[in-house]
Coordinates of C-alpha atoms in Angstrom, one line a residue:
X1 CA 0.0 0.0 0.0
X2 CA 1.0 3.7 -0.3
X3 CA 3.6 5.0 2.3
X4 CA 1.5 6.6 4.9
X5 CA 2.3 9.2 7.4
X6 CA 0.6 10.1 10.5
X7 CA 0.6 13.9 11.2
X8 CA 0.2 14.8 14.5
X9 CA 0.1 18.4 16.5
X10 CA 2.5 19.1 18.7
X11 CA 1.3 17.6 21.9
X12 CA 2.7 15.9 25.2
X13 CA 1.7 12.4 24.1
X14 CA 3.1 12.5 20.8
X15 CA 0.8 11.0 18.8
X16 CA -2.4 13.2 19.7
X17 CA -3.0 16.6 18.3
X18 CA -6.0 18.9 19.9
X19 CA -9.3 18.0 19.1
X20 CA -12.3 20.5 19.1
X21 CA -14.6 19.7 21.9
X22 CA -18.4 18.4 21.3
X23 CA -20.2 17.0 24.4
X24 CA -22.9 14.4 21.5
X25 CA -23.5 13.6 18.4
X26 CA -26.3 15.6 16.9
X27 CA -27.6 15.6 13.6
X28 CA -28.3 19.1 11.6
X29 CA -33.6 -3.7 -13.5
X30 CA -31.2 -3.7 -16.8
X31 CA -28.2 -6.3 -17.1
X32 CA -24.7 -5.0 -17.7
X33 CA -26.2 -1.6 -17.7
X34 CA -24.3 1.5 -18.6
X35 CA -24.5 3.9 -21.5
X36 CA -21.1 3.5 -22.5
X37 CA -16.9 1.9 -21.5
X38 CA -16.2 3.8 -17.9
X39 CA -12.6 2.1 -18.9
X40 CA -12.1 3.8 -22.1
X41 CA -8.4 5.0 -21.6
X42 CA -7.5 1.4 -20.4
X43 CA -4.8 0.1 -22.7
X44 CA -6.4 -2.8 -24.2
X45 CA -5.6 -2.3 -28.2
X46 CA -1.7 -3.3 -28.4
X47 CA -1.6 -7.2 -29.9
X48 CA 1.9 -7.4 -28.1
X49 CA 2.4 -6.3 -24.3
X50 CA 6.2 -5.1 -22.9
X51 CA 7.2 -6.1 -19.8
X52 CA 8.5 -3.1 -18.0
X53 CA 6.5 -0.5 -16.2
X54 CA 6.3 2.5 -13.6
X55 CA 4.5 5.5 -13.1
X56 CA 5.6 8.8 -14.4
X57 CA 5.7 12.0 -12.6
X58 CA 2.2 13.0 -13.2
X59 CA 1.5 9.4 -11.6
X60 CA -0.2 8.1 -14.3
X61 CA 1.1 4.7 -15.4
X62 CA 3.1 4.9 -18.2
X63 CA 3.6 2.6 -21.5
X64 CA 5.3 -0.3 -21.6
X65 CA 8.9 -0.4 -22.5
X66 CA 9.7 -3.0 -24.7
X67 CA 9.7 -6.8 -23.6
X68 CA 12.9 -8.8 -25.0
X69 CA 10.6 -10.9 -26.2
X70 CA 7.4 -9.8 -28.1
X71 CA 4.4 -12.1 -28.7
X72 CA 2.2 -11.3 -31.7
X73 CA -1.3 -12.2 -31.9
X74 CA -1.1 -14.3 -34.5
X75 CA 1.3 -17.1 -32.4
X76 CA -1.0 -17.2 -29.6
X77 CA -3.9 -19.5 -30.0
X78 CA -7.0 -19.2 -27.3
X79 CA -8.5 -22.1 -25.2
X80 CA -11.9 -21.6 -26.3
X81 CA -15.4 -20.3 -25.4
X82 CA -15.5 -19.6 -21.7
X83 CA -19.3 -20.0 -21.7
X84 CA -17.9 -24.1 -21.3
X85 CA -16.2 -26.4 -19.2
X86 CA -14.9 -28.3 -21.8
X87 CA -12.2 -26.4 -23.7
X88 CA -10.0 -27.0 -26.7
X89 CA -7.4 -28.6 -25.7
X90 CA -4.0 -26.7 -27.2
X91 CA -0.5 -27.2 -25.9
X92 CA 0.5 -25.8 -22.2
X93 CA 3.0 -22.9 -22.5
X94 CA 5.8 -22.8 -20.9
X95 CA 6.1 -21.4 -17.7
X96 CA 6.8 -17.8 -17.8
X97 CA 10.3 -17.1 -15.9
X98 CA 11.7 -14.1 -17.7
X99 CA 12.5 -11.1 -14.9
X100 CA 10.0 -8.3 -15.7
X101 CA 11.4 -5.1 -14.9
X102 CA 8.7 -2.1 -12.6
X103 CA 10.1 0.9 -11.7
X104 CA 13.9 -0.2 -12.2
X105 CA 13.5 -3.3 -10.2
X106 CA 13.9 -6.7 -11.9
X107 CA 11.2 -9.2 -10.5
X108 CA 11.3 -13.0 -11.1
X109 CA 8.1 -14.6 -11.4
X110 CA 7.3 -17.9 -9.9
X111 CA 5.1 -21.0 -10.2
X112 CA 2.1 -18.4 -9.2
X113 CA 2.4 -15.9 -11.7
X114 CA 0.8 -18.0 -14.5
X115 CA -1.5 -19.2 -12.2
X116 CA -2.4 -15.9 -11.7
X117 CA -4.4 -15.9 -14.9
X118 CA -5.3 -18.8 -14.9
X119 CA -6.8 -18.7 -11.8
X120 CA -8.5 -15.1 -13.0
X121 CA -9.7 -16.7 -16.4
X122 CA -11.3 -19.5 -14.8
X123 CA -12.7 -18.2 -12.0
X124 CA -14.8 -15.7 -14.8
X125 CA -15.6 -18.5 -16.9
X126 CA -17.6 -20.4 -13.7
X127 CA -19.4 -17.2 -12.7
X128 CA -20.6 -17.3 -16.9
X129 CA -21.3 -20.9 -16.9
X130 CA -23.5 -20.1 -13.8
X131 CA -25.4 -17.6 -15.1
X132 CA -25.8 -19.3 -18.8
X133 CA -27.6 -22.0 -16.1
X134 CA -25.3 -25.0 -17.0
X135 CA -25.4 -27.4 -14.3
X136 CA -22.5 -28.4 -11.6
X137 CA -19.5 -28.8 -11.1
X138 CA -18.7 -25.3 -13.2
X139 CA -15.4 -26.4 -13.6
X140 CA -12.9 -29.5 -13.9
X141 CA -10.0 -27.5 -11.8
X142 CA -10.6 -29.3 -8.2
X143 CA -9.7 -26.5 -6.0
X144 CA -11.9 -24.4 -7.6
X145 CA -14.7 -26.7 -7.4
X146 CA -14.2 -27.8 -4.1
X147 CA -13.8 -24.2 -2.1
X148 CA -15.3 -21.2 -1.9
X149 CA -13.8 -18.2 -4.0
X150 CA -14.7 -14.4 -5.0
X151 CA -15.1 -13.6 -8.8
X152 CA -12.4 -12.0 -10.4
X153 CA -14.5 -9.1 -10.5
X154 CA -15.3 -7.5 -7.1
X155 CA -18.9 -5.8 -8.7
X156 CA -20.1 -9.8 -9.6
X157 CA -19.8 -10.4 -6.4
X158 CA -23.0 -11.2 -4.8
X159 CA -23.2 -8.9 -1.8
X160 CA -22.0 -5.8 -4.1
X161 CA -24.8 -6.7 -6.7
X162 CA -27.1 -6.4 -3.8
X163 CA -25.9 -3.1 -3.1
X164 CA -26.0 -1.6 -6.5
X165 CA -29.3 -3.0 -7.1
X166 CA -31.0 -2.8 -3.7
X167 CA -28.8 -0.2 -2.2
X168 CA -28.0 2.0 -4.0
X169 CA -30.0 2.3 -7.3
X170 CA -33.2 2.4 -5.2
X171 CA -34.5 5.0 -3.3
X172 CA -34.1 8.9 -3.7
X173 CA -30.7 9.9 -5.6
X174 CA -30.4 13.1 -3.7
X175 CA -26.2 12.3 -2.9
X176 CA -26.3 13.1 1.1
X177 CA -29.5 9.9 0.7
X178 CA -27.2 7.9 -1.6
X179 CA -24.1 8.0 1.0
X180 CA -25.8 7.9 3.5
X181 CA -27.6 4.1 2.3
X182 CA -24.1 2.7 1.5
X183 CA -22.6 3.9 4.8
X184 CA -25.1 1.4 6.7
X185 CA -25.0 -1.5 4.4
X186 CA -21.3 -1.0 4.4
X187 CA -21.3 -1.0 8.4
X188 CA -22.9 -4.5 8.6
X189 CA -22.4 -5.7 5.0
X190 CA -24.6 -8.5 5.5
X191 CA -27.5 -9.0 3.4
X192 CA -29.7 -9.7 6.2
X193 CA -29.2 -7.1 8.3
X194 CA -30.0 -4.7 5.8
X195 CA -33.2 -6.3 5.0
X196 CA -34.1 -6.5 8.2
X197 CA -33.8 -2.3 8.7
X198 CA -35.8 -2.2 5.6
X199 CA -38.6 -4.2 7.0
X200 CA -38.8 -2.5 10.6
X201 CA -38.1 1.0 9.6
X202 CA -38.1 1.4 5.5
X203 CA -37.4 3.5 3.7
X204 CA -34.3 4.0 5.3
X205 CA -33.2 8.0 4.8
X206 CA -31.6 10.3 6.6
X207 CA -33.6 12.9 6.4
X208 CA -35.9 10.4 9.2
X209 CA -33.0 8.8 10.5
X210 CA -33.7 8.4 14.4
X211 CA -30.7 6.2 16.1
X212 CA -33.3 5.3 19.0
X213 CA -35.5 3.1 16.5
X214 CA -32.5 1.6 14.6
X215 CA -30.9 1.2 17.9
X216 CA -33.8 -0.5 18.8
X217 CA -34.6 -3.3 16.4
X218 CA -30.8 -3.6 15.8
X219 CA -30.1 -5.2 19.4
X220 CA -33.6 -6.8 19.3
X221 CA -32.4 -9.0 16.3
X222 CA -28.4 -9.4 18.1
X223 CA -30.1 -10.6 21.7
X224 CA -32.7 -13.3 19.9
X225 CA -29.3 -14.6 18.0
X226 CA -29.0 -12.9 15.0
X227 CA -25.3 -12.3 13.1
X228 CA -25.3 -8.7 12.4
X229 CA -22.2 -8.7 10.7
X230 CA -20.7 -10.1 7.8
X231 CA -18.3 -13.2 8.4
X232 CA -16.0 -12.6 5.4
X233 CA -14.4 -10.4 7.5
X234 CA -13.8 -8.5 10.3
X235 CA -15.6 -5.3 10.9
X236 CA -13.5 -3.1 13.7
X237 CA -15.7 -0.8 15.3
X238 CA -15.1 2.7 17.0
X239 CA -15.5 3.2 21.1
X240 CA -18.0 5.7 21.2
X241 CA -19.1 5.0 24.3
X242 CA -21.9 1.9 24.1
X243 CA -21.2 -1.6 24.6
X244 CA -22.6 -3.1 21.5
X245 CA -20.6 -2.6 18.3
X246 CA -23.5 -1.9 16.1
X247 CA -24.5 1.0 18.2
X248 CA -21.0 2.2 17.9
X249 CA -21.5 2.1 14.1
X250 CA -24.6 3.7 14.0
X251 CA -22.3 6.9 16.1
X252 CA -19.7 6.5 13.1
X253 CA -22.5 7.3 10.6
X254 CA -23.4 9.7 12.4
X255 CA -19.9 11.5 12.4
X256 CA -19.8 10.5 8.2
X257 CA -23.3 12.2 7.9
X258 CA -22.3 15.0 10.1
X259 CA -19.2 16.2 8.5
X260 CA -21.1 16.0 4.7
X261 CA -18.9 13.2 3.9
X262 CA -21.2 13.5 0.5
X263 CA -20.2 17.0 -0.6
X264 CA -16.5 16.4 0.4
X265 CA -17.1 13.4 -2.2
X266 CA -18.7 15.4 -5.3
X267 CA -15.6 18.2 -4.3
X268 CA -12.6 16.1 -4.0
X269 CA -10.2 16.6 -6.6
X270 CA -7.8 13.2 -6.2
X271 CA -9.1 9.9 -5.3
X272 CA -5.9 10.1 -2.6
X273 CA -7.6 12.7 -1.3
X274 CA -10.8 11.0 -0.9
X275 CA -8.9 8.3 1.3
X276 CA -6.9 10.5 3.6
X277 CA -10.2 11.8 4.3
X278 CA -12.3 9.1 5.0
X279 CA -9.5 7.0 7.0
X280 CA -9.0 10.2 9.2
X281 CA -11.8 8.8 11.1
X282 CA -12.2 6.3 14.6
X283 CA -11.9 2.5 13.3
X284 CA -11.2 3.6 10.2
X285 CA -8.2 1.5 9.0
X286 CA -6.4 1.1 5.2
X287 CA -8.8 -2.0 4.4
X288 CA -12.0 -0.9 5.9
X289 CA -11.6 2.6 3.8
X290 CA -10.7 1.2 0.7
X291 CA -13.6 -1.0 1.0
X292 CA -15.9 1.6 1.0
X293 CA -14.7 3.6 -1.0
X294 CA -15.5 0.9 -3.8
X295 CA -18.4 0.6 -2.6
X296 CA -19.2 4.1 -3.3
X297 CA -17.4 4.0 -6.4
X298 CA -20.9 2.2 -7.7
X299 CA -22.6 5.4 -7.1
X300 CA -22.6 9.0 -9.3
X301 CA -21.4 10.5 -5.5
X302 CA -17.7 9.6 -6.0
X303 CA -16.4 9.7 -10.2
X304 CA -13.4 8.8 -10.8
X305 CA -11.0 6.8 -13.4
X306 CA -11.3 2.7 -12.1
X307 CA -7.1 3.2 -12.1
X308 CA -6.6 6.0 -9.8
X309 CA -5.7 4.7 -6.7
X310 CA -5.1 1.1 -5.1
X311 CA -4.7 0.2 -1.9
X312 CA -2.8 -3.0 -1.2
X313 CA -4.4 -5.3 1.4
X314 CA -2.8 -8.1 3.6
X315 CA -4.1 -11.2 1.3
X316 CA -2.7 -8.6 -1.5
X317 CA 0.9 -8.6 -0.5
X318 CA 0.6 -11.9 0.5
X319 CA -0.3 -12.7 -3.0
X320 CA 2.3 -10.9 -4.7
X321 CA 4.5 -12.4 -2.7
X322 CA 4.1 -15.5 -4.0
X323 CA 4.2 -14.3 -7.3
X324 CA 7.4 -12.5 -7.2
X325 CA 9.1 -14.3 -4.0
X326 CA 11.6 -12.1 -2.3
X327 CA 12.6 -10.1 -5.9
X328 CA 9.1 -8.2 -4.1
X329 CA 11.5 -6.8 -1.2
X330 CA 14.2 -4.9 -2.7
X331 CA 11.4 -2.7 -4.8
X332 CA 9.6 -2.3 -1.1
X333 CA 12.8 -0.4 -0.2
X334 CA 13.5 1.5 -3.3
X335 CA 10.1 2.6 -4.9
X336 CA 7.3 4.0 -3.1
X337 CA 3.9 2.9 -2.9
X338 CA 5.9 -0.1 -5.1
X339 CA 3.0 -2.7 -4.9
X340 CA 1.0 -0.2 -6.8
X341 CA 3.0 -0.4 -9.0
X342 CA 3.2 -3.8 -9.8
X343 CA -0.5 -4.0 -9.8
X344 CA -0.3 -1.2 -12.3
X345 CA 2.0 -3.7 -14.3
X346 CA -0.6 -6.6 -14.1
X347 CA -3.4 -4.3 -15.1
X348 CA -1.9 -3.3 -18.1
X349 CA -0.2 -6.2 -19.2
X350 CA -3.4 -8.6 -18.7
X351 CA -4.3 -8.8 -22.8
X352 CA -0.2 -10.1 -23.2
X353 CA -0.1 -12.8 -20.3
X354 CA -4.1 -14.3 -20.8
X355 CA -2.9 -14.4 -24.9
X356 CA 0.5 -15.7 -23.7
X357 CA -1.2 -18.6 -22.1
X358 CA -4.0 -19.4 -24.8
X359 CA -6.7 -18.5 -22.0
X360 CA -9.9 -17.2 -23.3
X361 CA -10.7 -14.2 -20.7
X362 CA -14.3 -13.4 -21.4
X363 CA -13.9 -9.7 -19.8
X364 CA -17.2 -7.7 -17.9
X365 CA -19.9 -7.2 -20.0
X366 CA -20.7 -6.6 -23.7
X367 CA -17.4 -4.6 -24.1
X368 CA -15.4 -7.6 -22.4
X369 CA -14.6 -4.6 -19.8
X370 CA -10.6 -5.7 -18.6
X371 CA -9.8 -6.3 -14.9
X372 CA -9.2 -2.9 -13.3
X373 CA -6.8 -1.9 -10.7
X374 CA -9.3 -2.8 -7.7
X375 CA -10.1 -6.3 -9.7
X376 CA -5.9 -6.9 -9.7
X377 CA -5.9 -5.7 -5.9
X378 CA -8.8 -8.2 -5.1
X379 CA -7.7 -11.3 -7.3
X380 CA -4.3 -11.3 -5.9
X381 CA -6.1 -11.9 -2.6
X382 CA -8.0 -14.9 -3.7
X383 CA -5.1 -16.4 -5.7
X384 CA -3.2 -16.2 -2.1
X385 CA -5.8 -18.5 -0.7
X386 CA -5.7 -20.7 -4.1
X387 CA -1.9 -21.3 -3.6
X388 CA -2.5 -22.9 -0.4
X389 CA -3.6 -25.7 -1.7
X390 CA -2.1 -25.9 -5.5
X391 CA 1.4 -24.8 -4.2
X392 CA 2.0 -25.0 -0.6
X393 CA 5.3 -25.0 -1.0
X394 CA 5.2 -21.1 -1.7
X395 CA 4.6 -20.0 2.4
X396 CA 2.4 -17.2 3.8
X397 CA 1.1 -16.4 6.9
X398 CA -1.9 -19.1 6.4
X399 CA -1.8 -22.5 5.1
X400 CA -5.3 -23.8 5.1
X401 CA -8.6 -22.8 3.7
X402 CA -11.6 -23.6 5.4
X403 CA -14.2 -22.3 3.1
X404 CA -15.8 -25.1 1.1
X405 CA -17.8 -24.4 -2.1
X406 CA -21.6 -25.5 -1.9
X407 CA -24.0 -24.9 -5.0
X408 CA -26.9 -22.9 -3.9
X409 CA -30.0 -25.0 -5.8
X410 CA -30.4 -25.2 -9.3
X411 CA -31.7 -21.8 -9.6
X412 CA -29.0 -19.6 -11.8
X413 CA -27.7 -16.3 -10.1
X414 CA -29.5 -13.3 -12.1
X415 CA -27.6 -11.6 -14.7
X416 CA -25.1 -9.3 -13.8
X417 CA -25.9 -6.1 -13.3
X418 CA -23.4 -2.8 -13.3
X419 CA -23.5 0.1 -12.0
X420 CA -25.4 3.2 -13.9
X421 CA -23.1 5.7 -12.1
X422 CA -19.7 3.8 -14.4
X423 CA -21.0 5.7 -17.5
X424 CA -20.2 9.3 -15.9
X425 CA -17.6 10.6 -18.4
X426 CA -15.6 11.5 -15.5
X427 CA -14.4 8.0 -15.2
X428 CA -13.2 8.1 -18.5
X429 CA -9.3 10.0 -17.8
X430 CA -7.2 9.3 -15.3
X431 CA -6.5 11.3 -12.8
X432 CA -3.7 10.2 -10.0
X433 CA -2.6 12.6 -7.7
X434 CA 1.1 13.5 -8.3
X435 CA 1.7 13.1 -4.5
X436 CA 1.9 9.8 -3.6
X437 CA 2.0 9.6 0.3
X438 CA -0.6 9.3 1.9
X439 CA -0.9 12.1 4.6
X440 CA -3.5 11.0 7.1
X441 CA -4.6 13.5 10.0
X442 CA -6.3 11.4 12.1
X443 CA -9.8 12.6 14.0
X444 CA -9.8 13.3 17.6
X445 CA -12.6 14.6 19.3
X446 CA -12.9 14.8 23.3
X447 CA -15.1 12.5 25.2
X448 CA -14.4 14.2 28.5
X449 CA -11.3 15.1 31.0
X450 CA -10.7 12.5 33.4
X451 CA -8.0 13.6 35.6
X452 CA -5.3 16.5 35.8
X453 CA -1.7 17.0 37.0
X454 CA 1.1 19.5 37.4
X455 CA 3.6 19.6 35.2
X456 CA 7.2 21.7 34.7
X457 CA 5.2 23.0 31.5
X458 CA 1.7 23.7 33.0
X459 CA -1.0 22.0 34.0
X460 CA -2.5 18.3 32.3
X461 CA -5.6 17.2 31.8
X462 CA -6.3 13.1 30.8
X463 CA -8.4 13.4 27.9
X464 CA -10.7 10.8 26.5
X465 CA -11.4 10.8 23.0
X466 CA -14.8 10.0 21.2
X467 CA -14.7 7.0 18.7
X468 CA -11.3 5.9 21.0
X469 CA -10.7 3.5 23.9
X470 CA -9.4 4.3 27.2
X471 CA -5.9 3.0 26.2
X472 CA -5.6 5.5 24.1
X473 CA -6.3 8.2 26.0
X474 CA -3.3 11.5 26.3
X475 CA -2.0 13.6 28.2
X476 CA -2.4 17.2 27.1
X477 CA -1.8 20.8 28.2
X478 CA -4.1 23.4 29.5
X479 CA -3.0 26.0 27.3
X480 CA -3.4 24.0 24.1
X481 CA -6.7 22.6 25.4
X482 CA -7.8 26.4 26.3
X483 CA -7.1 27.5 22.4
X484 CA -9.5 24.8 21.2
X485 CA -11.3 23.0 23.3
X486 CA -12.3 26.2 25.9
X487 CA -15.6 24.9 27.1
X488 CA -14.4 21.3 27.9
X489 CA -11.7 23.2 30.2
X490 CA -13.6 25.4 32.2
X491 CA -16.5 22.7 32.6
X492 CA -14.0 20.7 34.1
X493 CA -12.6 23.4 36.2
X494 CA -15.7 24.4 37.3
X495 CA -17.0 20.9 38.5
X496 CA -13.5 20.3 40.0
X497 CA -13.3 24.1 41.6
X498 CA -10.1 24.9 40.2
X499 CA -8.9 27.8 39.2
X500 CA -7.7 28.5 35.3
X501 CA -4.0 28.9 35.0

């Protein structure tokens, strides 16, 4: 992921800088449908890919250089129809071992790379044979008919086709509504639980949003046994104060909601700036933000080019580790933000390797949309999981996989559906921020003063911070705490009889 940095004020503790003080919260059906390519400045129409790539200043990706060995499309012969699991048979191509060269650094692929693709191809041509209604297994490759994977596009997905249809695409379209919607499916992002809301209290807007009722039938459904949350994976949640996590959720949407997260959206002018924004904010981590912000990249709120920004998970790195073996370390210390970078490389190299090994990639959609960078990002973390069991010699943090695939009934998932918002012509040109770090001021607002203390530099006060727990709570001074939080001081001094310094 990017290089981040933490910018703090100057404060005793260090790592806290002064918060303004605030005693609450209060509040002031088409298939594959979009008008036309969101991803038309991808670089699909070379018939031979290079093998060397880095950004340029700007921070858009650049062209290829030249590969010392160029493919034409006439050598390469595809596999067949993916709409089938029975393909042509042709013969298997060589494993790819040439170095490939990002940024100045010379990577050497392993075993993985080419399963890469193949894994990518594949795992698209089962999600097609399903919905073309063929019958199990959707495939002869046994790992991927025996446990459970994510398509190679995150938007086939079947929670994020919920949200774009049921989420997002109904309802009012006013933005602060739209955000608003895909900030509380997001918090849970469970199916259920959103249909559940619906049910007790639809339609769910802010503009009627009352936390007492969604508190209400929220804990209702968690105390008779109910999973709120979503078990793919974990969903952190801020300390604001309650003892359920699902309250303390509803207080983060609150603080989104609050703070116009919505007109910050429609104003930003980088995609960076977008994230150092939203992860700014209690429990907000790299994952959880980048999630969400691809979530609302399926809505008109937040337009921007599919390739602006990635950020690189933990099943990610893992996954490019494998790929690339320790060749990934000595660009880690060299280039920043360098597994961008290589997913950059993948991205626009995909036409070359999928040719390269005779795969027939059917591609999103009518226009056979290519993977993006987010699609790279999130099949890297499911070909981690895949090499668990088809190379286990290639080592990561986890070795098993639990997950096992089950077909659902007989009944074919609907056809896919994309988002309306990916025909906004805004999506169209890239638009990376030259700055690449990722600056990230992190929200602290005061809960209350705790405790004071004398000091060679003035008087303390033990502030607790909203959205934080008590282990985090700092030290600060008076006079600091007097230039911006002024009423949280002299409530304490009054209830404590003390005198201001």
């Amino acid at each position: 992921m990017p290089p981040i940095r933490i910018r703090d004020a100057d404060t005793t503790s260090d790592r806290r800088p002064t918060a303004k003080y605030r005693r609450e919260n209060t509040k002031s059906e088409s298939t594959y449908h979009f008008l036309s390519s969101p991803f038309a400045d991808i670089d699909d129409k070379s018939t031979s890919v290079e093998l060397s790539t880095c950004s340029r200043a700007s921070g858009h990706p650049s062209e290829l250089s030249r590969s010392p060995t160029v493919f034409s499309e006439s050598s390469l012969t595809a596999a067949g129809s993916s709409d089938d699991t029975k393909t042509e048979v042709v013969p298997p191509a060589p494993p790819f071992t040439e170095p490939i060269t990002v940024c100045g650094i010379e990577l050497h692929p392993t075993v993985a790379f080419d399963t890469f693709w193949r894994f990518a191809a594949e795992r698209k041509a089962i999600d097609d044979r399903r919905r073309a209604g063929k019958s199990p297994p959707f495939t002869e490759d046994s790992v991927l008919r025996d446990y459970f994977f994510c398509n190679t596009y995150r938007v086939l997905d079947k929670v994020c086709q919920y949200l774009i249809k049921e989420v997002i695409e109904k309802g009012s379209q006013d933005p602060e509504e739209v955000v608003f919607r895909v900030l509380l499916f997001n918090s849970y992002t469970k199916i259920d639980t959103w249909e559940l809301l619906v049910r007790e209290l639809g339609p769910l807007k802010w503009s009627t949003y009352d936390q007492e009722k969604y508190r209400k039938v929220l804990s209702a459904a968690a105390n008779s046994g109910m999973t709120l949350y979503t078990g793919a994976f974990i969903k952190p949640a801020p300390h604001f104060g309650s003892d359920q996590n699902h309250v303390n959720h509803l207080y983060l949407i609150e603080t989104f909601m609050e703070d116009q997260l919505y007109s910050r959206l429609l104003a930003a002018p980088y995609l960076a700036d977008v994230y150092e924004h939203i992860v700014s904010f209690p429990s907000m981590g790299p994952f959880s933000t980048y999630q969400l912000m691809l979530c609302l990249s399926y809505t008109e709120v937040l337009n921007f080019h599919p390739n602006d920004l990635v950020i690189s998970g933990p099943g990610s790195i893992s996954g490019l580790n494998k790929l690339f073996g320790k060749s990934m370390d000595k660009g880690r210390r060299n280039v920043e933000d360098f597994e961008a970078e290589v997913m950059r490389y993948l991205t626009t190299s995909q036409e070359y390797h999928f040719k390269r090994l005779g795969l027939e990639f059917s591609g999103l959609g009518p226009e056979r949309l290519p993977m993006t960078v987010a699609d790279i990002e999130h099949t890297l973390c499911e070909v981690d999981k895949y090499c668990r069991i088809a190379h286990p010699h290639l080592k990561g943090k986890r070795t098993n996989l639990y997950r096992v695939f089950r077909p659902l009934g007989a009944r074919a998932p609907s056809e896919a559906f994309l988002p309306k918002a990916w025909s906004h012509p805004a999506r169209r040109t890239p638009n990376i921020r030259p700055e690449k770090t990722l600056v990230v001021d992190k929200r602290y607002l005061i809960e209350s003063l705790k405790d004071h203390r004398d000091s060679p530099k003035g008087r303390q006060f033990l502030v607790y911070w909203v959205g934080y727990p008590p282990s985090d709570a700092s030290w600060e001074h008076e006079s600091s705490l007097l230039q911006d939080a002024p009423l949280a001081v002299a409530e304490y001094l009054r209830d404590h009889g003390l005198d201001s310094c």
